[in-house]
Amino acid sequence: MDSQEQPEEPWWAPRLAITSFFMDNSPLFAQLCAEKEKLRKSSSADSLFECNWTTPSSQVAHLNTPNTVRFFERMQRVMAEVVDKSQVLEHIDPRVDSFRFLDIGAAPGAFSQYLSTAFPLSIGTGITLPRARGGHLFTASCAETSRYTVHFEDILNENFVSESLDRIVGEPEYDLAIADCLYLDEKPWTLPAGGPADPGAFSTNHALGYGSLTLTQILIALRGLRQGGSLIMRVSCNGNAGATAVLLALEPLFSVCRIVKPTVCHQLRSSCYAAFISKHSEEYLAENTKYSELLQGLKLGIEKAFADRLDTAQIVDIPQVLLGVEAMTREQMDRDGHWLLSAFQQAWTVQLDNVIAVNTATSKPKPRCRFYAAGHCKYGNKCRFAH
């Protein structure tokens, strides 16, 4: 085929073996792809995605603004829906049972607030970026109680794993870990003190920063979870190789993995939550050489990312770190892909229903503006009616 006849690269996902596998084996995913292409061609696509997104981090930083309050309430509903649909805490009776949870990337604290309120006997720990380094304001009232502790730490600090992790997490005693850190593009990934000659220099290799954040969250969660503990982590369902590697690497460490896409926000986007339920015993994992290799790979991957920060061409190869492969191969997808197809069904269904609804709504012509017809519409080009 001539190069000019090659199909256009999908705008929402890279051309990877996993994307092709999903397209070939799931009519639902294929339909979702087609509908998302229709949405891309809509003149209002950007504004539709912006309206469907959460409050920008620059607004979350301020206390008690209408946007901040709505964002906080919405994210509480997200956690409530994930907990309910995944059944991750179905064995906990909130009236009599106490359990410990670890919220990684906690601010503004909506997830912690939901768990502290729904399970009043719970004991929580939050880790969140300090405000001085660009972090969100922690507004959850649970931090004012004796049953919750928040640690303001930058987990992308090169000394966090070696110096702070043991102090904060301690022994593996958590029943639930939540990994939902937001990588802040507007926050430069600062170089360590005593590094280059210019102490004010910054590294802007966000690919390294994002990958390091993913690996560090996993390492913290696995370090803190006890036997039988569970992990809730935000992932992508659009064929992203990194997210798929996370699922394939972590699923064998737990008894059950369920994926939930909340219906209260992000309906058009590919983000969803993987609930890894009931971590296997240390004896079971000790016999699994892949577990020790995974822990070692996480540490080495994080160390390498810090070493490469000045090289803007470097990335964190998450499949290589977590699975020991450079890319998701066709053989690997044939072996594990059908489990992924089943796991993603709910997420794809929610996303497809909302994309179709938006495409249907935007395909209808706007009603005519009667004021424009009379020559005096004060809104001009910003009018929501057709001129």
mmCIF file of N, CA and C in Angstrom, residues 277-383:
data_model
loop_
_atom_site.group_PDB
_atom_site.id
_atom_site.type_symbol
_atom_site.label_atom_id
_atom_site.label_comp_id
_atom_site.label_asym_id
_atom_site.label_seq_id
_atom_site.Cartn_x
_atom_site.Cartn_y
_atom_site.Cartn_z
ATOM 1 N N ILE A 277 -8.363 -6.618 44.150
ATOM 2 C CA ILE A 277 -8.972 -6.993 45.435
ATOM 3 C C ILE A 277 -8.260 -8.193 46.058
ATOM 4 N N SER A 278 -7.904 -8.059 47.314
ATOM 5 C CA SER A 278 -7.336 -9.116 48.150
ATOM 6 C C SER A 278 -5.957 -9.567 47.667
ATOM 7 N N LYS A 279 -4.948 -8.836 48.143
ATOM 8 C CA LYS A 279 -3.559 -9.182 47.823
ATOM 9 C C LYS A 279 -3.220 -10.567 48.370
ATOM 10 N N HIS A 280 -2.516 -11.349 47.561
ATOM 11 C CA HIS A 280 -2.130 -12.694 47.977
ATOM 12 C C HIS A 280 -1.168 -12.643 49.163
ATOM 13 N N SER A 281 -1.034 -13.773 49.853
ATOM 14 C CA SER A 281 -0.175 -13.840 51.024
ATOM 15 C C SER A 281 1.286 -13.646 50.645
ATOM 16 N N GLU A 282 2.102 -13.257 51.632
ATOM 17 C CA GLU A 282 3.528 -13.074 51.394
ATOM 18 C C GLU A 282 4.174 -14.397 50.996
ATOM 19 N N GLU A 283 3.685 -15.511 51.565
ATOM 20 C CA GLU A 283 4.223 -16.818 51.206
ATOM 21 C C GLU A 283 3.943 -17.134 49.736
ATOM 22 N N TYR A 284 2.728 -16.832 49.301
ATOM 23 C CA TYR A 284 2.352 -17.069 47.907
ATOM 24 C C TYR A 284 3.211 -16.207 46.981
ATOM 25 N N LEU A 285 3.356 -14.931 47.352
ATOM 26 C CA LEU A 285 4.116 -14.019 46.506
ATOM 27 C C LEU A 285 5.601 -14.338 46.536
ATOM 28 N N ALA A 286 6.096 -14.861 47.683
ATOM 29 C CA ALA A 286 7.511 -15.206 47.783
ATOM 30 C C ALA A 286 7.874 -16.333 46.821
ATOM 31 N N GLU A 287 6.914 -17.193 46.540
ATOM 32 C CA GLU A 287 7.142 -18.290 45.601
ATOM 33 C C GLU A 287 7.010 -17.833 44.155
ATOM 34 N N ASN A 288 6.493 -16.621 43.979
ATOM 35 C CA ASN A 288 6.301 -16.080 42.635
ATOM 36 C C ASN A 288 7.489 -15.177 42.302
ATOM 37 N N THR A 289 8.395 -15.680 41.483
ATOM 38 C CA THR A 289 9.603 -14.907 41.171
ATOM 39 C C THR A 289 9.273 -13.598 40.465
ATOM 40 N N LYS A 290 8.129 -13.553 39.760
ATOM 41 C CA LYS A 290 7.769 -12.328 39.064
ATOM 42 C C LYS A 290 7.479 -11.192 40.033
ATOM 43 N N TYR A 291 7.021 -11.541 41.258
ATOM 44 C CA TYR A 291 6.734 -10.492 42.242
ATOM 45 C C TYR A 291 8.018 -9.806 42.692
ATOM 46 N N SER A 292 9.023 -10.587 43.032
ATOM 47 C CA SER A 292 10.291 -9.983 43.438
ATOM 48 C C SER A 292 10.934 -9.229 42.281
ATOM 49 N N GLU A 293 10.790 -9.758 41.080
ATOM 50 C CA GLU A 293 11.312 -9.058 39.910
ATOM 51 C C GLU A 293 10.571 -7.746 39.678
ATOM 52 N N LEU A 294 9.269 -7.750 39.956
ATOM 53 C CA LEU A 294 8.477 -6.532 39.796
ATOM 54 C C LEU A 294 8.934 -5.453 40.776
ATOM 55 N N LEU A 295 9.102 -5.818 42.050
ATOM 56 C CA LEU A 295 9.542 -4.846 43.048
ATOM 57 C C LEU A 295 10.918 -4.288 42.697
ATOM 58 N N GLN A 296 11.817 -5.166 42.280
ATOM 59 C CA GLN A 296 13.147 -4.713 41.897
ATOM 60 C C GLN A 296 13.083 -3.827 40.660
ATOM 61 N N GLY A 297 12.241 -4.215 39.696
ATOM 62 C CA GLY A 297 12.093 -3.420 38.485
ATOM 63 C C GLY A 297 11.527 -2.039 38.760
ATOM 64 N N LEU A 298 10.587 -1.953 39.705
ATOM 65 C CA LEU A 298 10.026 -0.656 40.068
ATOM 66 C C LEU A 298 11.105 0.271 40.617
ATOM 67 N N LYS A 299 11.902 -0.243 41.527
ATOM 68 C CA LYS A 299 12.955 0.583 42.121
ATOM 69 C C LYS A 299 13.979 1.013 41.080
ATOM 70 N N LEU A 300 14.404 0.080 40.235
ATOM 71 C CA LEU A 300 15.389 0.417 39.207
ATOM 72 C C LEU A 300 14.813 1.386 38.180
ATOM 73 N N GLY A 301 13.530 1.196 37.836
ATOM 74 C CA GLY A 301 12.902 2.104 36.877
ATOM 75 C C GLY A 301 12.813 3.523 37.402
ATOM 76 N N ILE A 302 12.479 3.657 38.683
ATOM 77 C CA ILE A 302 12.401 4.991 39.288
ATOM 78 C C ILE A 302 13.786 5.625 39.361
ATOM 79 N N GLU A 303 14.786 4.844 39.767
ATOM 80 C CA GLU A 303 16.151 5.372 39.842
ATOM 81 C C GLU A 303 16.642 5.824 38.468
ATOM 82 N N LYS A 304 16.345 5.041 37.435
ATOM 83 C CA LYS A 304 16.778 5.400 36.089
ATOM 84 C C LYS A 304 16.103 6.684 35.622
ATOM 85 N N ALA A 305 14.840 6.843 35.958
ATOM 86 C CA ALA A 305 14.125 8.053 35.550
ATOM 87 C C ALA A 305 14.773 9.293 36.155
ATOM 88 N N PHE A 306 15.152 9.204 37.420
ATOM 89 C CA PHE A 306 15.817 10.343 38.045
ATOM 90 C C PHE A 306 17.171 10.608 37.397
ATOM 91 N N ALA A 307 17.873 9.550 37.033
ATOM 92 C CA ALA A 307 19.181 9.719 36.409
ATOM 93 C C ALA A 307 19.065 10.327 35.018
ATOM 94 N N ASP A 308 17.939 10.092 34.343
ATOM 95 C CA ASP A 308 17.758 10.544 32.961
ATOM 96 C C ASP A 308 17.041 11.884 32.842
ATOM 97 N N ARG A 309 16.776 12.561 33.952
ATOM 98 C CA ARG A 309 15.873 13.710 33.896
ATOM 99 C C ARG A 309 16.338 14.834 32.976
ATOM 100 N N LEU A 310 17.646 14.971 32.810
ATOM 101 C CA LEU A 310 18.131 16.057 31.954
ATOM 102 C C LEU A 310 18.052 15.713 30.474
ATOM 103 N N ASP A 311 17.820 14.447 30.166
ATOM 104 C CA ASP A 311 17.758 14.002 28.773
ATOM 105 C C ASP A 311 16.304 14.005 28.325
ATOM 106 N N THR A 312 15.925 15.002 27.549
ATOM 107 C CA THR A 312 14.516 15.151 27.163
ATOM 108 C C THR A 312 14.065 14.070 26.182
ATOM 109 N N ALA A 313 15.005 13.277 25.678
ATOM 110 C CA ALA A 313 14.622 12.221 24.743
ATOM 111 C C ALA A 313 14.233 10.939 25.465
ATOM 112 N N GLN A 314 14.489 10.852 26.771
ATOM 113 C CA GLN A 314 14.234 9.633 27.519
ATOM 114 C C GLN A 314 12.774 9.537 27.960
ATOM 115 N N ILE A 315 12.289 8.314 28.062
ATOM 116 C CA ILE A 315 10.952 8.051 28.589
ATOM 117 C C ILE A 315 11.034 6.876 29.567
ATOM 118 N N VAL A 316 9.975 6.704 30.348
ATOM 119 C CA VAL A 316 9.864 5.516 31.185
ATOM 120 C C VAL A 316 9.083 4.474 30.394
ATOM 121 N N ASP A 317 9.732 3.387 30.053
ATOM 122 C CA ASP A 317 9.081 2.307 29.306
ATOM 123 C C ASP A 317 8.358 1.420 30.315
ATOM 124 N N ILE A 318 7.096 1.742 30.596
ATOM 125 C CA ILE A 318 6.351 1.044 31.646
ATOM 126 C C ILE A 318 6.195 -0.451 31.344
ATOM 127 N N PRO A 319 5.880 -0.874 30.099
ATOM 128 C CA PRO A 319 5.831 -2.324 29.832
ATOM 129 C C PRO A 319 7.163 -3.009 30.112
ATOM 130 N N GLN A 320 8.261 -2.339 29.791
ATOM 131 C CA GLN A 320 9.571 -2.937 30.040
ATOM 132 C C GLN A 320 9.824 -3.090 31.535
ATOM 133 N N VAL A 321 9.452 -2.065 32.310
ATOM 134 C CA VAL A 321 9.680 -2.106 33.755
ATOM 135 C C VAL A 321 8.795 -3.154 34.427
ATOM 136 N N LEU A 322 7.508 -3.180 34.063
ATOM 137 C CA LEU A 322 6.553 -4.029 34.770
ATOM 138 C C LEU A 322 6.485 -5.454 34.235
ATOM 139 N N LEU A 323 6.700 -5.626 32.936
ATOM 140 C CA LEU A 323 6.517 -6.944 32.323
ATOM 141 C C LEU A 323 7.788 -7.519 31.726
ATOM 142 N N GLY A 324 8.840 -6.694 31.661
ATOM 143 C CA GLY A 324 10.081 -7.173 31.086
ATOM 144 C C GLY A 324 10.073 -7.266 29.583
ATOM 145 N N VAL A 325 9.141 -6.564 28.923
ATOM 146 C CA VAL A 325 9.081 -6.558 27.461
ATOM 147 C C VAL A 325 9.083 -5.114 26.988
ATOM 148 N N GLU A 326 9.585 -4.897 25.782
ATOM 149 C CA GLU A 326 9.668 -3.543 25.250
ATOM 150 C C GLU A 326 8.338 -3.062 24.699
ATOM 151 N N ALA A 327 7.470 -3.966 24.339
ATOM 152 C CA ALA A 327 6.164 -3.588 23.804
ATOM 153 C C ALA A 327 5.209 -4.763 23.989
ATOM 154 N N MET A 328 3.931 -4.461 23.946
ATOM 155 C CA MET A 328 2.926 -5.507 24.040
ATOM 156 C C MET A 328 2.916 -6.283 22.719
ATOM 157 N N THR A 329 3.342 -7.521 22.759
ATOM 158 C CA THR A 329 3.441 -8.310 21.546
ATOM 159 C C THR A 329 2.102 -8.955 21.202
ATOM 160 N N ARG A 330 1.981 -9.375 19.966
ATOM 161 C CA ARG A 330 0.769 -10.065 19.531
ATOM 162 C C ARG A 330 0.575 -11.352 20.319
ATOM 163 N N GLU A 331 1.664 -12.070 20.602
ATOM 164 C CA GLU A 331 1.560 -13.310 21.368
ATOM 165 C C GLU A 331 1.045 -13.046 22.779
ATOM 166 N N GLN A 332 1.529 -11.958 23.381
ATOM 167 C CA GLN A 332 1.083 -11.640 24.730
ATOM 168 C C GLN A 332 -0.386 -11.239 24.738
ATOM 169 N N MET A 333 -0.810 -10.510 23.718
ATOM 170 C CA MET A 333 -2.214 -10.117 23.655
ATOM 171 C C MET A 333 -3.106 -11.327 23.413
ATOM 172 N N ASP A 334 -2.643 -12.263 22.595
ATOM 173 C CA ASP A 334 -3.436 -13.484 22.372
ATOM 174 C C ASP A 334 -3.593 -14.264 23.671
ATOM 175 N N ARG A 335 -2.585 -14.172 24.554
ATOM 176 C CA ARG A 335 -2.627 -14.920 25.797
ATOM 177 C C ARG A 335 -3.473 -14.206 26.864
ATOM 178 N N ASP A 336 -3.292 -12.900 26.980
ATOM 179 C CA ASP A 336 -3.932 -12.148 28.068
ATOM 180 C C ASP A 336 -5.041 -11.203 27.613
ATOM 181 N N GLY A 337 -5.142 -10.983 26.312
ATOM 182 C CA GLY A 337 -6.036 -9.943 25.825
ATOM 183 C C GLY A 337 -7.506 -10.194 26.082
ATOM 184 N N HIS A 338 -7.932 -11.453 26.087
ATOM 185 C CA HIS A 338 -9.360 -11.730 26.258
ATOM 186 C C HIS A 338 -9.826 -11.401 27.671
ATOM 187 N N TRP A 339 -8.927 -11.556 28.639
ATOM 188 C CA TRP A 339 -9.278 -11.097 29.985
ATOM 189 C C TRP A 339 -9.462 -9.578 29.992
ATOM 190 N N LEU A 340 -8.604 -8.860 29.294
ATOM 191 C CA LEU A 340 -8.730 -7.412 29.224
ATOM 192 C C LEU A 340 -10.031 -6.996 28.537
ATOM 193 N N LEU A 341 -10.385 -7.700 27.470
ATOM 194 C CA LEU A 341 -11.641 -7.398 26.776
ATOM 195 C C LEU A 341 -12.818 -7.499 27.732
ATOM 196 N N SER A 342 -12.837 -8.554 28.534
ATOM 197 C CA SER A 342 -13.921 -8.734 29.488
ATOM 198 C C SER A 342 -13.882 -7.668 30.574
ATOM 199 N N ALA A 343 -12.682 -7.349 31.049
ATOM 200 C CA ALA A 343 -12.546 -6.389 32.141
ATOM 201 C C ALA A 343 -12.983 -4.990 31.732
ATOM 202 N N PHE A 344 -12.762 -4.622 30.469
ATOM 203 C CA PHE A 344 -13.044 -3.265 30.009
ATOM 204 C C PHE A 344 -14.485 -3.067 29.531
ATOM 205 N N GLN A 345 -15.307 -4.095 29.517
ATOM 206 C CA GLN A 345 -16.647 -3.992 28.939
ATOM 207 C C GLN A 345 -17.454 -2.853 29.563
ATOM 208 N N GLN A 346 -17.488 -2.785 30.886
ATOM 209 C CA GLN A 346 -18.305 -1.751 31.548
ATOM 210 C C GLN A 346 -17.788 -0.362 31.212
ATOM 211 N N ALA A 347 -16.465 -0.188 31.211
ATOM 212 C CA ALA A 347 -15.884 1.122 30.923
ATOM 213 C C ALA A 347 -16.197 1.556 29.496
ATOM 214 N N TRP A 348 -16.050 0.656 28.542
ATOM 215 C CA TRP A 348 -16.348 0.996 27.154
ATOM 216 C C TRP A 348 -17.827 1.293 26.951
ATOM 217 N N THR A 349 -18.692 0.558 27.634
ATOM 218 C CA THR A 349 -20.131 0.780 27.493
ATOM 219 C C THR A 349 -20.523 2.170 27.989
ATOM 220 N N VAL A 350 -20.024 2.547 29.164
ATOM 221 C CA VAL A 350 -20.329 3.881 29.708
ATOM 222 C C VAL A 350 -19.827 4.969 28.768
ATOM 223 N N GLN A 351 -18.593 4.813 28.301
ATOM 224 C CA GLN A 351 -18.020 5.826 27.416
ATOM 225 C C GLN A 351 -18.779 5.902 26.092
ATOM 226 N N LEU A 352 -19.105 4.747 25.524
ATOM 227 C CA LEU A 352 -19.812 4.722 24.237
ATOM 228 C C LEU A 352 -21.179 5.380 24.348
ATOM 229 N N ASP A 353 -21.939 5.060 25.387
ATOM 230 C CA ASP A 353 -23.269 5.641 25.552
ATOM 231 C C ASP A 353 -23.202 7.160 25.580
ATOM 232 N N ASN A 354 -22.198 7.706 26.265
ATOM 233 C CA ASN A 354 -22.092 9.157 26.379
ATOM 234 C C ASN A 354 -21.572 9.807 25.107
ATOM 235 N N VAL A 355 -20.644 9.136 24.414
ATOM 236 C CA VAL A 355 -20.162 9.691 23.147
ATOM 237 C C VAL A 355 -21.284 9.714 22.114
ATOM 238 N N ILE A 356 -22.081 8.641 22.058
ATOM 239 C CA ILE A 356 -23.220 8.605 21.130
ATOM 240 C C ILE A 356 -24.209 9.712 21.463
ATOM 241 N N ALA A 357 -24.482 9.901 22.756
ATOM 242 C CA ALA A 357 -25.423 10.948 23.158
ATOM 243 C C ALA A 357 -24.937 12.326 22.726
ATOM 244 N N VAL A 358 -23.648 12.582 22.865
ATOM 245 C CA VAL A 358 -23.092 13.867 22.466
ATOM 246 C C VAL A 358 -23.132 14.021 20.947
ATOM 247 N N ASN A 359 -22.754 12.968 20.232
ATOM 248 C CA ASN A 359 -22.794 13.036 18.768
ATOM 249 C C ASN A 359 -24.200 13.273 18.261
ATOM 250 N N THR A 360 -25.181 12.647 18.897
ATOM 251 C CA THR A 360 -26.579 12.836 18.489
ATOM 252 C C THR A 360 -27.023 14.266 18.752
ATOM 253 N N ALA A 361 -26.645 14.798 19.910
ATOM 254 C CA ALA A 361 -27.058 16.153 20.270
ATOM 255 C C ALA A 361 -26.413 17.193 19.359
ATOM 256 N N THR A 362 -25.120 16.999 19.039
ATOM 257 C CA THR A 362 -24.425 17.992 18.221
ATOM 258 C C THR A 362 -24.800 17.909 16.754
ATOM 259 N N SER A 363 -25.411 16.780 16.339
ATOM 260 C CA SER A 363 -25.808 16.652 14.938
ATOM 261 C C SER A 363 -27.112 17.386 14.642
ATOM 262 N N LYS A 364 -27.847 17.730 15.687
ATOM 263 C CA LYS A 364 -29.101 18.455 15.474
ATOM 264 C C LYS A 364 -28.817 19.929 15.225
ATOM 265 N N PRO A 365 -29.478 20.553 14.268
ATOM 266 C CA PRO A 365 -29.229 21.973 14.009
ATOM 267 C C PRO A 365 -29.679 22.839 15.179
ATOM 268 N N LYS A 366 -28.916 23.893 15.427
ATOM 269 C CA LYS A 366 -29.288 24.820 16.493
ATOM 270 C C LYS A 366 -30.533 25.608 16.102
ATOM 271 N N PRO A 367 -31.395 25.912 17.058
ATOM 272 C CA PRO A 367 -32.539 26.783 16.736
ATOM 273 C C PRO A 367 -32.055 28.182 16.385
ATOM 274 N N ARG A 368 -32.818 28.863 15.547
ATOM 275 C CA ARG A 368 -32.429 30.200 15.093
ATOM 276 C C ARG A 368 -32.626 31.217 16.208
ATOM 277 N N CYS A 369 -31.755 32.182 16.255
ATOM 278 C CA CYS A 369 -31.844 33.263 17.245
ATOM 279 C C CYS A 369 -32.822 34.328 16.741
ATOM 280 N N ARG A 370 -33.914 34.501 17.460
ATOM 281 C CA ARG A 370 -34.932 35.470 17.009
ATOM 282 C C ARG A 370 -34.473 36.907 17.193
ATOM 283 N N PHE A 371 -33.553 37.134 18.144
ATOM 284 C CA PHE A 371 -33.051 38.494 18.342
ATOM 285 C C PHE A 371 -32.108 38.902 17.211
ATOM 286 N N TYR A 372 -31.299 37.924 16.716
ATOM 287 C CA TYR A 372 -30.397 38.212 15.611
ATOM 288 C C TYR A 372 -31.193 38.552 14.359
ATOM 289 N N ALA A 373 -32.285 37.808 14.172
ATOM 290 C CA ALA A 373 -33.123 38.076 13.000
ATOM 291 C C ALA A 373 -33.700 39.484 13.037
ATOM 292 N N ALA A 374 -33.914 39.980 14.284
ATOM 293 C CA ALA A 374 -34.443 41.345 14.419
ATOM 294 C C ALA A 374 -33.334 42.385 14.436
ATOM 295 N N GLY A 375 -32.082 41.902 14.415
ATOM 296 C CA GLY A 375 -30.960 42.832 14.309
ATOM 297 C C GLY A 375 -30.386 43.318 15.621
ATOM 298 N N HIS A 376 -30.718 42.677 16.740
ATOM 299 C CA HIS A 376 -30.159 43.178 18.005
ATOM 300 C C HIS A 376 -29.875 42.032 18.995
ATOM 301 N N CYS A 377 -29.061 41.052 18.573
ATOM 302 C CA CYS A 377 -28.591 40.016 19.509
ATOM 303 C C CYS A 377 -27.342 40.534 20.208
ATOM 304 N N LYS A 378 -27.404 40.653 21.524
ATOM 305 C CA LYS A 378 -26.290 41.234 22.270
ATOM 306 C C LYS A 378 -25.141 40.243 22.505
ATOM 307 N N TYR A 379 -25.347 38.964 22.211
ATOM 308 C CA TYR A 379 -24.318 37.970 22.470
ATOM 309 C C TYR A 379 -23.367 37.753 21.300
ATOM 310 N N GLY A 380 -23.757 38.175 20.110
ATOM 311 C CA GLY A 380 -22.889 38.052 18.956
ATOM 312 C C GLY A 380 -22.483 36.607 18.675
ATOM 313 N N ASN A 381 -21.173 36.393 18.459
ATOM 314 C CA ASN A 381 -20.658 35.062 18.141
ATOM 315 C C ASN A 381 -20.763 34.091 19.322
ATOM 316 N N LYS A 382 -20.980 34.613 20.521
ATOM 317 C CA LYS A 382 -21.085 33.761 21.705
ATOM 318 C C LYS A 382 -22.512 33.272 21.956
ATOM 319 N N CYS A 383 -23.422 33.640 21.116
ATOM 320 C CA CYS A 383 -24.809 33.243 21.272
ATOM 321 C C CYS A 383 -24.945 31.726 21.094
#
